[in-house]
Short mmCIF file of C-alpha atoms in Angstrom, two decimals:
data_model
loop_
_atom_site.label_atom_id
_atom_site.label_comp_id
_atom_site.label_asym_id
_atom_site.label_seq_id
_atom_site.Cartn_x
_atom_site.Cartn_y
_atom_site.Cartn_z
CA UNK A 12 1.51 -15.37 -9.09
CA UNK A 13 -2.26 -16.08 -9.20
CA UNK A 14 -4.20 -18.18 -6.74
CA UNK A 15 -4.38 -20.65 -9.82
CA UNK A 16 -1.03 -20.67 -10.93
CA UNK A 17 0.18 -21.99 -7.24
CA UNK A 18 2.54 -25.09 -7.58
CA UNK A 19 1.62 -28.01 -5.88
CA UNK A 20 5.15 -28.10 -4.61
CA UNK A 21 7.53 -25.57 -3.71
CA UNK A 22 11.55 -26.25 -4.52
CA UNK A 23 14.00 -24.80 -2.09
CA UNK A 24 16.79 -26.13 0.04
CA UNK A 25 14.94 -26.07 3.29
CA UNK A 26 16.06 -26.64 7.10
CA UNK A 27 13.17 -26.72 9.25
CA UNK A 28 13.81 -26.44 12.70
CA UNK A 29 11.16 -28.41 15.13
CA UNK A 30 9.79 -27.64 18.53
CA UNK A 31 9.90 -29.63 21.31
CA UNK A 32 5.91 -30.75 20.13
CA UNK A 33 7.36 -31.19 16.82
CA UNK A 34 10.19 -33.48 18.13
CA UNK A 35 7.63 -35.20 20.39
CA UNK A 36 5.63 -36.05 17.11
CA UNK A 37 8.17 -37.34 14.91
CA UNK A 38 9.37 -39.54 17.77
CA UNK A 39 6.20 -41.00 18.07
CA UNK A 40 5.64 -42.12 14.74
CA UNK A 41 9.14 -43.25 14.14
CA UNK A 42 10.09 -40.60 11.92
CA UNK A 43 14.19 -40.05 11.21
CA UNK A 44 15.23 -36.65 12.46
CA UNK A 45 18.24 -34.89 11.59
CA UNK A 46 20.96 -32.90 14.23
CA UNK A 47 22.37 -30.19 11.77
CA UNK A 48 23.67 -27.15 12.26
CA UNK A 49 22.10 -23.38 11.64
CA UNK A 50 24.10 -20.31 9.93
CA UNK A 51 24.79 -19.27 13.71
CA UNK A 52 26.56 -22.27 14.41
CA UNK A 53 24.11 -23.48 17.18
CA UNK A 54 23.19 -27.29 16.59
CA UNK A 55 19.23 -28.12 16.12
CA UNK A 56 16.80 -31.00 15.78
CA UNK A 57 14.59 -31.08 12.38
CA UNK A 58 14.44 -31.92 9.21
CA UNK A 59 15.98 -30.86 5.40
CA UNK A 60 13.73 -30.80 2.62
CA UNK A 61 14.77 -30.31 -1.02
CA UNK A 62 10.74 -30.10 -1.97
CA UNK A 63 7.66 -29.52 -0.17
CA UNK A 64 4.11 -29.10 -0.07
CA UNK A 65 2.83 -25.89 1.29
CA UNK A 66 -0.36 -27.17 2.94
CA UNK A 67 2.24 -29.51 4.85
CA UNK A 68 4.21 -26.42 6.27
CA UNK A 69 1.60 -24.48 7.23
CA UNK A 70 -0.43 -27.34 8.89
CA UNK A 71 3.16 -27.91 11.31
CA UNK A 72 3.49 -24.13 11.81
CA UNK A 73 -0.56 -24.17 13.07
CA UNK A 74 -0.16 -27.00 15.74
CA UNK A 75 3.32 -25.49 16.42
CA UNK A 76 5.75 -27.73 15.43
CA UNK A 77 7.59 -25.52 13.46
CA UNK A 78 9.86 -22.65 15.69
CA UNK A 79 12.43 -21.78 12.51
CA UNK A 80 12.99 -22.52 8.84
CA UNK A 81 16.03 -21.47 7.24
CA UNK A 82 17.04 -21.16 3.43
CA UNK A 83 20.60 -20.87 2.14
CA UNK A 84 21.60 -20.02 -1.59
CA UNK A 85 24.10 -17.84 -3.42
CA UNK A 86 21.00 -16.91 -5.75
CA UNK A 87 17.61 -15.77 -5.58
CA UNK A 88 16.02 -14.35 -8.51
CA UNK A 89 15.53 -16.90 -10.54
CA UNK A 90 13.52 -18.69 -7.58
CA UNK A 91 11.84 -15.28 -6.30
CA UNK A 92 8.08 -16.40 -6.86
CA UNK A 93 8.93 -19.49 -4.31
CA UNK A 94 10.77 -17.39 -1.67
CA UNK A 95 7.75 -14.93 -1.81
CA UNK A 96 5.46 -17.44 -1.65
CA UNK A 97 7.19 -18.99 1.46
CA UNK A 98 7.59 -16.06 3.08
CA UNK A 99 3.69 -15.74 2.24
CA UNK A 100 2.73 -18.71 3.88
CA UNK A 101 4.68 -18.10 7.54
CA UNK A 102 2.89 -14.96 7.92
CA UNK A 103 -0.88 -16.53 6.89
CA UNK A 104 0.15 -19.23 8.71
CA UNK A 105 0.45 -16.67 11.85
CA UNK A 106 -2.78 -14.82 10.97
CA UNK A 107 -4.91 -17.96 10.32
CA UNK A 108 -3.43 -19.34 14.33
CA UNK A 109 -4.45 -15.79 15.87
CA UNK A 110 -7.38 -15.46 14.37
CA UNK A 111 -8.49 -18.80 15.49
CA UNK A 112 -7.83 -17.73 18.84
CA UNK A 113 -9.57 -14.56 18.84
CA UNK A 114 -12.82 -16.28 17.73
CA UNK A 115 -12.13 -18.74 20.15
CA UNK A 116 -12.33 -16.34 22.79
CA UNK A 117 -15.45 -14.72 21.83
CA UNK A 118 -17.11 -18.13 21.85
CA UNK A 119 -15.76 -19.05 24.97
CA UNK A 120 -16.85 -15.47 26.24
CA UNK A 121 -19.94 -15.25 24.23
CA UNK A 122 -23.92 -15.73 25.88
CA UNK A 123 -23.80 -18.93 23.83
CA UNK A 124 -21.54 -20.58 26.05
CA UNK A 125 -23.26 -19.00 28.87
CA UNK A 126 -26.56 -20.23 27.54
CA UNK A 127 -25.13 -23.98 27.23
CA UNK A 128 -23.50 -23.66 31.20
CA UNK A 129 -26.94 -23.05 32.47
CA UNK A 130 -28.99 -25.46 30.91
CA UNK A 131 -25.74 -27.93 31.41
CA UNK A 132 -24.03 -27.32 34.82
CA UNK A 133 -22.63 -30.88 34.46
CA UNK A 134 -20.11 -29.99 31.56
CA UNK A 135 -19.19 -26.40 31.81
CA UNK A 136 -17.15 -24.93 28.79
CA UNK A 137 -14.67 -22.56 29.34
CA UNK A 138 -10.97 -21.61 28.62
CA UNK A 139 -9.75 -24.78 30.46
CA UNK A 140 -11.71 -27.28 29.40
CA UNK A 141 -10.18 -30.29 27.59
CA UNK A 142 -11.32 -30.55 24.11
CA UNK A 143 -11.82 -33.70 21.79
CA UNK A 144 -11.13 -32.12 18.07
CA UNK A 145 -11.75 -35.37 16.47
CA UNK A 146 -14.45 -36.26 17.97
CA UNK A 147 -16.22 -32.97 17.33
CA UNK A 148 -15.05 -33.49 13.48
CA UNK A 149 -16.84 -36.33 13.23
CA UNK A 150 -19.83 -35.00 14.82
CA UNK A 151 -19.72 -32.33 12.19
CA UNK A 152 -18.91 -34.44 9.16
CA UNK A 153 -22.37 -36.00 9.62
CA UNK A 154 -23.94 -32.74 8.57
CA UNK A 155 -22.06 -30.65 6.78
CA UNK A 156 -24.37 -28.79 4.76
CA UNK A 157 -25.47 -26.63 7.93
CA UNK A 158 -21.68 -26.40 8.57
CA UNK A 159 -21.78 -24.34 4.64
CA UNK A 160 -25.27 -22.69 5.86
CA UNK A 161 -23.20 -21.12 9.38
CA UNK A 162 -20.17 -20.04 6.55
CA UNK A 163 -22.76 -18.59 4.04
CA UNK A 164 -24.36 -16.60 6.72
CA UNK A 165 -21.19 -15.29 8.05
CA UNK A 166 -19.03 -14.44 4.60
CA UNK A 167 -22.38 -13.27 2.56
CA UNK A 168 -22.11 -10.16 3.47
CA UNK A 169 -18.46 -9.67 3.12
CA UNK A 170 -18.64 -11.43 -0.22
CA UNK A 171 -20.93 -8.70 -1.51
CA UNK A 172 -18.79 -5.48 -0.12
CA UNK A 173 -15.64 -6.99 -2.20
CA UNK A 174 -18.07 -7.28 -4.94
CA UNK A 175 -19.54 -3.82 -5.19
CA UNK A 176 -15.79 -2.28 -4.83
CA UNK A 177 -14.82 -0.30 -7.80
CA UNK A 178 -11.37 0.39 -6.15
CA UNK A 179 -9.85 -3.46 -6.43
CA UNK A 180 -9.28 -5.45 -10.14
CA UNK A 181 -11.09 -8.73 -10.51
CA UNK A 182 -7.88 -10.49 -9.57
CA UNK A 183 -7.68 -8.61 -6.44
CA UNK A 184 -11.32 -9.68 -5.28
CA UNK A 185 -11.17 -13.32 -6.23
CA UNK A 186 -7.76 -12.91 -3.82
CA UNK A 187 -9.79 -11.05 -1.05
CA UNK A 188 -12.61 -14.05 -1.04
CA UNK A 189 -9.80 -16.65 -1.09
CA UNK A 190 -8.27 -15.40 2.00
CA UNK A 191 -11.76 -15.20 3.77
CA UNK A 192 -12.27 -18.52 3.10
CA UNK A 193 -9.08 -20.35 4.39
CA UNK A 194 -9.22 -17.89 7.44
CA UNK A 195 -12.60 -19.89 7.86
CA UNK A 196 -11.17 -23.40 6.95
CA UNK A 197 -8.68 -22.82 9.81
CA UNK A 198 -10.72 -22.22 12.57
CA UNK A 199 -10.90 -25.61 15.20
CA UNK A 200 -13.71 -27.73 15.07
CA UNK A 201 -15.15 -26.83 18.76
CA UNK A 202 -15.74 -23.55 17.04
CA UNK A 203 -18.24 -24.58 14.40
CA UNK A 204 -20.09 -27.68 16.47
CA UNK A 205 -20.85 -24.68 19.24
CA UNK A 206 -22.16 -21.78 15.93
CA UNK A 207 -24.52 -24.92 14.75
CA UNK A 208 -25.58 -25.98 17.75
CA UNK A 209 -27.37 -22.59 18.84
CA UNK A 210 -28.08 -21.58 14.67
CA UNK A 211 -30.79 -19.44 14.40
CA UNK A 212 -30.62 -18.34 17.96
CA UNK A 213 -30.23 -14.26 18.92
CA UNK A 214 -26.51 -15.16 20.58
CA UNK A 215 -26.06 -16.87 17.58
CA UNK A 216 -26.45 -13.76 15.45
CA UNK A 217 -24.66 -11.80 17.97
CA UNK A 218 -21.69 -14.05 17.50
CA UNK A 219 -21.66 -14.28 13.75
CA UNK A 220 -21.58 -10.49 13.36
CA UNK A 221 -18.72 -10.54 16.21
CA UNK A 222 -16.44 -13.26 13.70
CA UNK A 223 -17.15 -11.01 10.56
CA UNK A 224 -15.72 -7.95 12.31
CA UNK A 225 -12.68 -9.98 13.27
CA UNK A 226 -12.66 -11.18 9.75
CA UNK A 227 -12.87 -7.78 8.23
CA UNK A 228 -9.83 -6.85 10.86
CA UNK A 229 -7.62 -9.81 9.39
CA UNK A 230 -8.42 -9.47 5.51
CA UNK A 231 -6.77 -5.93 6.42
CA UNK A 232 -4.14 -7.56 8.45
CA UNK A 233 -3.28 -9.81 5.15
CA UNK A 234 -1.93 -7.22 3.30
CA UNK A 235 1.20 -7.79 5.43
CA UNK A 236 2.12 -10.73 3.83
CA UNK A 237 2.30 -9.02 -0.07
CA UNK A 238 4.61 -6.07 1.32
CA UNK A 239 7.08 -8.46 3.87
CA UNK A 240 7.13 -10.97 0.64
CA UNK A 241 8.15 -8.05 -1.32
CA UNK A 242 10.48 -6.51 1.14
CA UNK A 243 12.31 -9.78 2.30
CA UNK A 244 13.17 -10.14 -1.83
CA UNK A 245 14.20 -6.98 -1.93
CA UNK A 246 17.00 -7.47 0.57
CA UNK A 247 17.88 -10.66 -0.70
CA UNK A 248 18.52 -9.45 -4.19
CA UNK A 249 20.80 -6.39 -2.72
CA UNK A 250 22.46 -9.15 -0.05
CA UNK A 251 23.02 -11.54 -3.18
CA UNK A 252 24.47 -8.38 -5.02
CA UNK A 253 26.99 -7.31 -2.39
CA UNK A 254 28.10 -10.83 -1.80
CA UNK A 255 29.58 -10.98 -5.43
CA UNK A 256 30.90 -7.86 -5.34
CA UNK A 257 32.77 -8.66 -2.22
CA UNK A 258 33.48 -11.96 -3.99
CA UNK A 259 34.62 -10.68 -7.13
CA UNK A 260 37.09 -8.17 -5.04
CA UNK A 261 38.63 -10.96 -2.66
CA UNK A 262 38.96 -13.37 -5.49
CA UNK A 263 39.96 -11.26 -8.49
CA UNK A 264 42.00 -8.21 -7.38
CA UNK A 265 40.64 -5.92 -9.88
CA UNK A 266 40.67 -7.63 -13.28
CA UNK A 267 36.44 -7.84 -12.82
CA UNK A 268 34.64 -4.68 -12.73
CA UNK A 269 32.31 -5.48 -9.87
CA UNK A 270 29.91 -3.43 -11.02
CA UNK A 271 29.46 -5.69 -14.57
CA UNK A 272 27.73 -8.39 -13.02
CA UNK A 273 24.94 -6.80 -12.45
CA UNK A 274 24.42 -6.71 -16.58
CA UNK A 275 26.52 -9.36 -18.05
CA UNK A 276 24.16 -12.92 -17.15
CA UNK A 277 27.46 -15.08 -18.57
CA UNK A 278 29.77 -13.61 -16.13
CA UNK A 279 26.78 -13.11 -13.54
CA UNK A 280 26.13 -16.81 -13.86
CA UNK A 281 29.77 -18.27 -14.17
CA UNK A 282 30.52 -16.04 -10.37
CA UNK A 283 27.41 -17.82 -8.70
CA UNK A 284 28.40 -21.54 -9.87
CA UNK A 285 32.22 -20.42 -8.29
CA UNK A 286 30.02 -18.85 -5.06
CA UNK A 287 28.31 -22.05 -4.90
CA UNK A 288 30.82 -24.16 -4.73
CA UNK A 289 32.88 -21.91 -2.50
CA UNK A 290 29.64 -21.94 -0.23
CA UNK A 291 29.61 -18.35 -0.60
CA UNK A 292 25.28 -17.85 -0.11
CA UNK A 293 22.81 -15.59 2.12
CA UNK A 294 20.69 -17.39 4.32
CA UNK A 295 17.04 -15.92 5.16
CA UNK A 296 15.34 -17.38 8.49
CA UNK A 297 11.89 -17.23 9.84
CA UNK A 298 11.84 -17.45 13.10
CA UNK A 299 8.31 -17.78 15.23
CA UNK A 300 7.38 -17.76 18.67
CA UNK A 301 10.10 -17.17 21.36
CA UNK A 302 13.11 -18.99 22.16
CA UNK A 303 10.94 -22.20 22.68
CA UNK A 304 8.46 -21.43 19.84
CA UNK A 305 5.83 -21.90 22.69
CA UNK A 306 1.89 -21.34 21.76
CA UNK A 307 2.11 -17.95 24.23
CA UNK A 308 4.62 -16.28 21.81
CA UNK A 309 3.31 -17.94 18.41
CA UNK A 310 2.51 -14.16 17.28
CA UNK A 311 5.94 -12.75 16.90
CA UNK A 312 7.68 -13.08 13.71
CA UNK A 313 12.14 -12.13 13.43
CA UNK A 314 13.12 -12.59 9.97
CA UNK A 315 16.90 -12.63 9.35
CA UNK A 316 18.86 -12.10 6.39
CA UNK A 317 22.60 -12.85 6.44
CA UNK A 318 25.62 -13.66 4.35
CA UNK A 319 28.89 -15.82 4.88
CA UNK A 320 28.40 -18.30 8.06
CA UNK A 321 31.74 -17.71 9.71
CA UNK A 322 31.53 -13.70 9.79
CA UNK A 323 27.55 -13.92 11.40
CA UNK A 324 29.22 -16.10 13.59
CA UNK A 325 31.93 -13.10 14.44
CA UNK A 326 28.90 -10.86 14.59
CA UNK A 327 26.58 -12.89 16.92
CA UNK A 328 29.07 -13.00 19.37
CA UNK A 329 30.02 -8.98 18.84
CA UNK A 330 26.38 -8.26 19.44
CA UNK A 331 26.45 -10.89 22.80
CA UNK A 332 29.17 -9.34 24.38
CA UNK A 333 27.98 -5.61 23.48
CA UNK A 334 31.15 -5.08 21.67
CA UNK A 335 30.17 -1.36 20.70
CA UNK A 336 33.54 -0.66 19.41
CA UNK A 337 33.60 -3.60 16.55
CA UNK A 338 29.93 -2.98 15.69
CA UNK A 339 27.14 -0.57 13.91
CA UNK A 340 23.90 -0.98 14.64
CA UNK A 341 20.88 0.99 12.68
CA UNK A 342 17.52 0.94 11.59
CA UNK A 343 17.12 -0.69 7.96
CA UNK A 344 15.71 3.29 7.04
CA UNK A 345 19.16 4.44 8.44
CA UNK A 346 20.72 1.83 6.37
CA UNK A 347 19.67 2.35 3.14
CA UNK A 348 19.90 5.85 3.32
CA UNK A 349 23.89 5.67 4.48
CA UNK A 350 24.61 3.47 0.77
CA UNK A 351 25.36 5.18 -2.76
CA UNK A 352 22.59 4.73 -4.90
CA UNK A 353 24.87 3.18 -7.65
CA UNK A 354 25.52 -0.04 -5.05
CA UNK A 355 21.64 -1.08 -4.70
CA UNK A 356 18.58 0.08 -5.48
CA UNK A 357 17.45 1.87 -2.30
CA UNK A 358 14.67 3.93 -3.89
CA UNK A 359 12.85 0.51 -3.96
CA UNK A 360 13.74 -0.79 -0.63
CA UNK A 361 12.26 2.42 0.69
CA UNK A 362 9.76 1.96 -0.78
CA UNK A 363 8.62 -1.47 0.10
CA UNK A 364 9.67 -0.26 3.72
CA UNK A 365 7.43 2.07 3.65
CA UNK A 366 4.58 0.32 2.70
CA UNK A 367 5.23 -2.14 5.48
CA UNK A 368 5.40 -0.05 7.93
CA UNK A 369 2.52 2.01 7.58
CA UNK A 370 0.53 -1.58 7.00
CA UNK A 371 1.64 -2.72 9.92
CA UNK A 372 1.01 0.32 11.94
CA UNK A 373 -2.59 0.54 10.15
CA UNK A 374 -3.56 -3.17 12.11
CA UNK A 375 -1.50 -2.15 15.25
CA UNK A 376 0.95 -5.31 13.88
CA UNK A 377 4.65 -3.88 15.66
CA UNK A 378 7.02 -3.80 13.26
CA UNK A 379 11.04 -2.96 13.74
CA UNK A 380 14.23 -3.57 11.58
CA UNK A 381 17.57 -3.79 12.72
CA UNK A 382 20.69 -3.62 10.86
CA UNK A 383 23.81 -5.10 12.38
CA UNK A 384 27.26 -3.80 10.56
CA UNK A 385 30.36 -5.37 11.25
CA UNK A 386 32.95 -3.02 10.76
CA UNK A 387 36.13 -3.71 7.77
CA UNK A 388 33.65 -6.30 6.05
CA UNK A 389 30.75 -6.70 3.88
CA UNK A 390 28.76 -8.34 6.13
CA UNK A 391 25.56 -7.20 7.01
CA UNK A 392 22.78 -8.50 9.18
CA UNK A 393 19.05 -7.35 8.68
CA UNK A 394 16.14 -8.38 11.20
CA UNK A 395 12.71 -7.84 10.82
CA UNK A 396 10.61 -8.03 13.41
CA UNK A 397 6.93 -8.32 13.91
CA UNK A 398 4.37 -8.49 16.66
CA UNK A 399 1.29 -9.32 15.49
#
């Protein structure tokens, strides 16, 4: 989907998990929060959305209010450009809050800051020091044309390599230049007041050329998003798969071919309205942050897909009480590799994997998958899991 055909509002049955910020904010201004319950059975505080706006999700995910979100269906094709585009906006979300950070700390670190603690001993700035965002907006709102002049001067010359690239399609730069931007649009307020405070300064310089490196280390860092996207469809469309098969064997004893679903839409579509009302779906999870979803572990990313609630509940607790005996564990290359070709398309899945990984080791982003296997059932768990 192109940057212009983005919907306004995504569709998908959405529980969003809050952290304990989160729950602090929605408290405070009196907003209804709901106690439901997650495909591992554990009880949490959030909210359930039918629609949303993306903008909206990724603003809660930046000032951490978000720890999980969690999507259940029995079918994903026909909504794969929404799931990718979720999936899409976690991950930016991620890279936009780190690379905040890291310019953060070359401010903070910078001979600008140094510069301003010498001339004002008074009100030293450094990593602890209390700052007033809003205030510092409004400062800024006053002028913002030398608020565009400090983002010319810094994406200028970035704007130009894309240009002169032969190697990437039109479509491709106009995406490269849209990413720069929004990495810039995401970057606090304290940032910009101290780059046009000292503008046209040496440090100054210094520091701009220091943000465009870390810029030019992100844009590469984006291509993550495209190939997890990819990858977490993948494995939805083979979970989806298997579940009807397993479906059509519990539930019709042989007088389906399993295997003509996957070409007959009529008898493909009449087995997902019975799934759906049997509550037969997959769920897929993002999960950020640690157990807490606490600012020091916002850069790790577990991405879960599962099928049938009560069997992941079966698993969870194999897998907590090491029950080696009742359980497989492999790595999702392992995995694809162990299933005939004529179940799912692992050519593809390979594919994507590989991709991924070598992205991911290309920005020194960790990646690992894990495949839980519960043995005498078609259950499968796959995690994903990144360290960025």
């Amino acid at each position: 989907m192109s940057l212009k055909e983005k919907k306004p509002f995504i569709s998908l049955p959405l529980k969003i998990v809050l952290t304990s910020d989160g729950i602090n904010f929605f408290i405070k201004h009196n907003k209804k929060l709901t106690r439901f319950k997650m495909a591992d059975n554990i009880e949490e505080y959030g909210i359930s959305l039918d629609n949303f706006a993306p903008p909206s999700i990724q603003r809660m995910i930046l000032v951490n209010y978000i720890s999980k979100l969690e999507l259940s269906r029995s079918e994903f094709v026909s909504k794969r450009h929404e799931i990718m585009d979720l999936s899409k906006l976690v991950v930016f979300s991620i890279l936009y809050k780190q690379l905040d950070d890291a310019v953060f700390r070359k401010v903070i670190n910078s001979d600008l800051i140094k510069k301003w603690n010498r001339v004002k001993p008074s009100f030293i700035i450094d990593e602890r020091t209390k700052i007033n965002d809003t205030y510092l907006e409004s400062i800024l709102t006053k002028d913002p044309t030398i608020v565009q002049e400090v983002k010319r001067e810094i994406l200028s010359n970035l704007f130009e390599q894309i240009k002169i690239d032969n190697n990437l399609l039109p479509d491709e730069k106009t995406t490269k230049i849209y990413i720069l931007d929004k990495y810039l649009m995401n970057m606090r307020p304290f940032t910009w007041f101290i780059l046009t405070k000292f503008k046209g300064s040496q440090e100054y310089y210094s520091l701009i050329s220091q943000i465009r490196d870390l810029l030019r280390e992100y844009l590469e860092k984006s291509k993550i998003a495209e190939y997890l996207s990819l990858m977490i469809m993948e494995l939805a469309i083979n979970a989806e798969n298997a579940n009807m098969q397993g479906y059509i064997r519990r539930n019709y004893k042989g007088t389906i071919d399993s295997a003509e679903i996957l070409h007959n839409i009529n008898l493909r579509n009449r087995i997902l309205s019975e799934m759906e009302q049997a509550n037969e779906t997959i769920y897929i999870s993002w999960h950020m942050g640690g157990k807490s979803g606490s600012i020091g572990t916002m850069n790790r990313l577990h991405i879960t897909i599962f099928n049938r609630e009560s069997e992941y509940r079966e698993l969870k607790q194999s897998v907590e009480n090491k029950k080696i005996l009742d359980l497989k564990e492999r790595s999702l290359t392992e995995f694809y590799r162990s299933i005939p070709e004529q179940e799912i398309n692992t050519e593809l899945g390979l594919y994507y994997l590989s991709y991924l990984s070598e992205a991911c080791e290309k920005v020194n982003v960790r990646f690992d998958s894990i495949v839980n296997v519960l043995r005498n059932s078609d259950l499968t768990v796959i995690t994903l899991k990144l360290h960025f």
